[in-house]
Amino acid sequence: MTADPAGSAGPADLLRRLCETTSAKLAGAELRERVAQVRASLDAPLRVAVAGAVSSGKSTLVNALLGLPVAPVDAGECTFVVTQYEYGEDDGRITIDLTDGGVAHSRLLPGHRLPAELGVEVARIRRLRVALNLPSLRTVTIVDTPGMNTVTASNEQAARSMLFGSGDEDDRAQAMIYVLRYVQKFDDTTLAEFRGLTDACGMSCVNTLAVLGQVDRRGDEDDPWPTARRLAAKGYQDLRTSVFDVVPVIGLLAETARACPPGADEFEALSRLAELDEDDLEDYLLDLNDFRSASDLPVPAETRHRLVERLHRYGIATAVGALREGGVKDAAALAAHLLKRSGYSSAGRAATGSVAAGIAHFARRADQLKALDAMTRLRAIARTPALGSDRATLDTLAAQLDENKPIATALGSLRIFAAAEALGRGTLVLNEGMTAELLRMARHDDPAEQLGLPPGAQKAEIAAEATTASMRWRTLAMMSEGRTGGHRARDVLTVLEDIVGEALAQERDRAGAGGGEPLPPAHVDRAAAEVLRLSPMVPADDRRALELLLAGSELATQLGAPPSAPRAEIAGYAAALAARFRVLTHRPLPIRQRRAAETLCETYEAIWSQCGQDGS
């Protein structure tokens, strides 16, 4: 199979065709089925598993994600079973997949709640599949997993079994939200276990969101958010090569606001509490048992008990505070206030900082994440022992997925993801600055934000910053050439070069067609250029650059830029070429070739300096 050129087909499309071609050639039914499963996963919604320790608030968060009170938060049969919430027009239908391959059926109870008993022994249940007619589930399937007492997992199959019910490939999640208990700090053991679990499950910093739950349960703080945000920021620094983000949330408030908003009776009860003396109510809330049982409060004990179950101490306090301030006038406004105070979507439309932002990150990148997972699974299939024609077919599959083959290089949108995964796995080793640079590129979509520039930065500024960054990555790619780290560094370099090209093209369009009068060609030491152009030790791209330099009739075309390009654009091209030839000076070349590389590097740097000053 020959892949389409980069950009003409998305990564999922390329892999669909590869699956179809491979499956058609396989004789073994089991191998065909495995490839078919990969093919099907590319068309299915992204599978996002929600995992976490026992009593961490995991099922509460699932209900908040769904906007329905489906997942049970109390101990029961369903809390020990993997439950998959997927889109279906038959709202409420439960399909019970059994370990022996059989299937049973049930339905949700009124109010979208799972039944306490399923009519089947838990030991016989592989997973539940609950159909919900929710538009959000057309793109993302939510998988609620049993709570764990430890995150330790010794191998991939054990980890998948622990999280998803079995080690089978079709149980594989493509992204994960892991709910951590609220702690004062992440100790080394917890960090090591978490990294081991995500690695064993095929998760990385591009498809794992860590959620710091129950941030309101510290009784010594009236406002838990300053401490919670500091801890989440510190947690991200500790886990940044394993997670996309660490975000704090009060899951109970998010569940109440999104899944079962307060009714008129609860609004009335909180309004009565708001009329009490502030200090008196605060004293009652210090001990929730006293609050529930007190006989002199103007709200029935049953209602107070329900408020504690649905809001807890902080939720009651923040609701009462909002009512006293007069900003909340009805139950709908109260629900909106609770959602805001839960932190579920506190970052608004920002790319990071909240559960909602994390889910949006997964949804935007669904095709890329599915393609990344499909490549991993196809490479595993290609390593399967086989004989005869199937062995040849699997060898062809492996060759198609090789780092240097067209299909791998055409999956341009996965380059940053692959590099970030390699960073987490330790196959790409970076210094602190380049680590932060790569992770920033993985977390953001906007080129300015990817480069650490303010939103709305000028295109010329974006091009200049990306050009500077490309020098670092080109040096690393050359130094690690032939190794995994070199491949991944070149992936990042390619993305940066694309950013430069797009930014310069947009700047040129903004300024109008053309860049004015063509600039005269630069003087070139032709002997030095010929020495390098004829050397087999010089990369083909660099030899091509030298051919342009010798043949160009104007300065722009000497550098591979469009004819009559603006000076600022020419400076960007010259800077990138100077970085490329500076790398050559550090390679083990014969002395004559190294001196030629130094001469050419100086030529490009002189053009860069002159055009950069004039263009500014």
Coordinates of C-alpha atoms in Angstrom, one line a residue, residues 74 252 266 269 273 288-294 297 299-313 316:
D74 CA -23.1 3.5 47.1
L252 CA -20.3 16.2 44.4
E266 CA -34.1 22.8 48.3
A269 CA -34.6 25.4 52.4
L273 CA -30.8 28.9 56.2
L288 CA -22.7 17.8 60.1
N289 CA -24.3 15.4 62.6
D290 CA -25.3 18.4 64.7
F291 CA -26.6 20.1 61.6
R292 CA -28.7 17.1 60.6
S293 CA -30.2 16.5 64.1
A294 CA -30.6 20.0 65.5
L297 CA -33.3 25.0 62.7
V299 CA -35.6 23.4 57.9
P300 CA -36.9 19.9 58.4
A301 CA -34.3 17.3 59.4
E302 CA -35.1 15.2 56.3
T303 CA -34.3 18.1 54.0
R304 CA -31.1 18.9 55.9
H305 CA -30.0 15.3 55.6
R306 CA -30.6 15.5 51.8
L307 CA -28.6 18.8 51.6
V308 CA -25.7 17.2 53.3
E309 CA -25.8 14.2 51.0
R310 CA -26.0 16.4 47.9
L311 CA -23.9 19.4 48.8
H312 CA -21.8 18.6 51.9
R313 CA -20.5 21.4 54.1
I316 CA -24.2 24.4 51.7

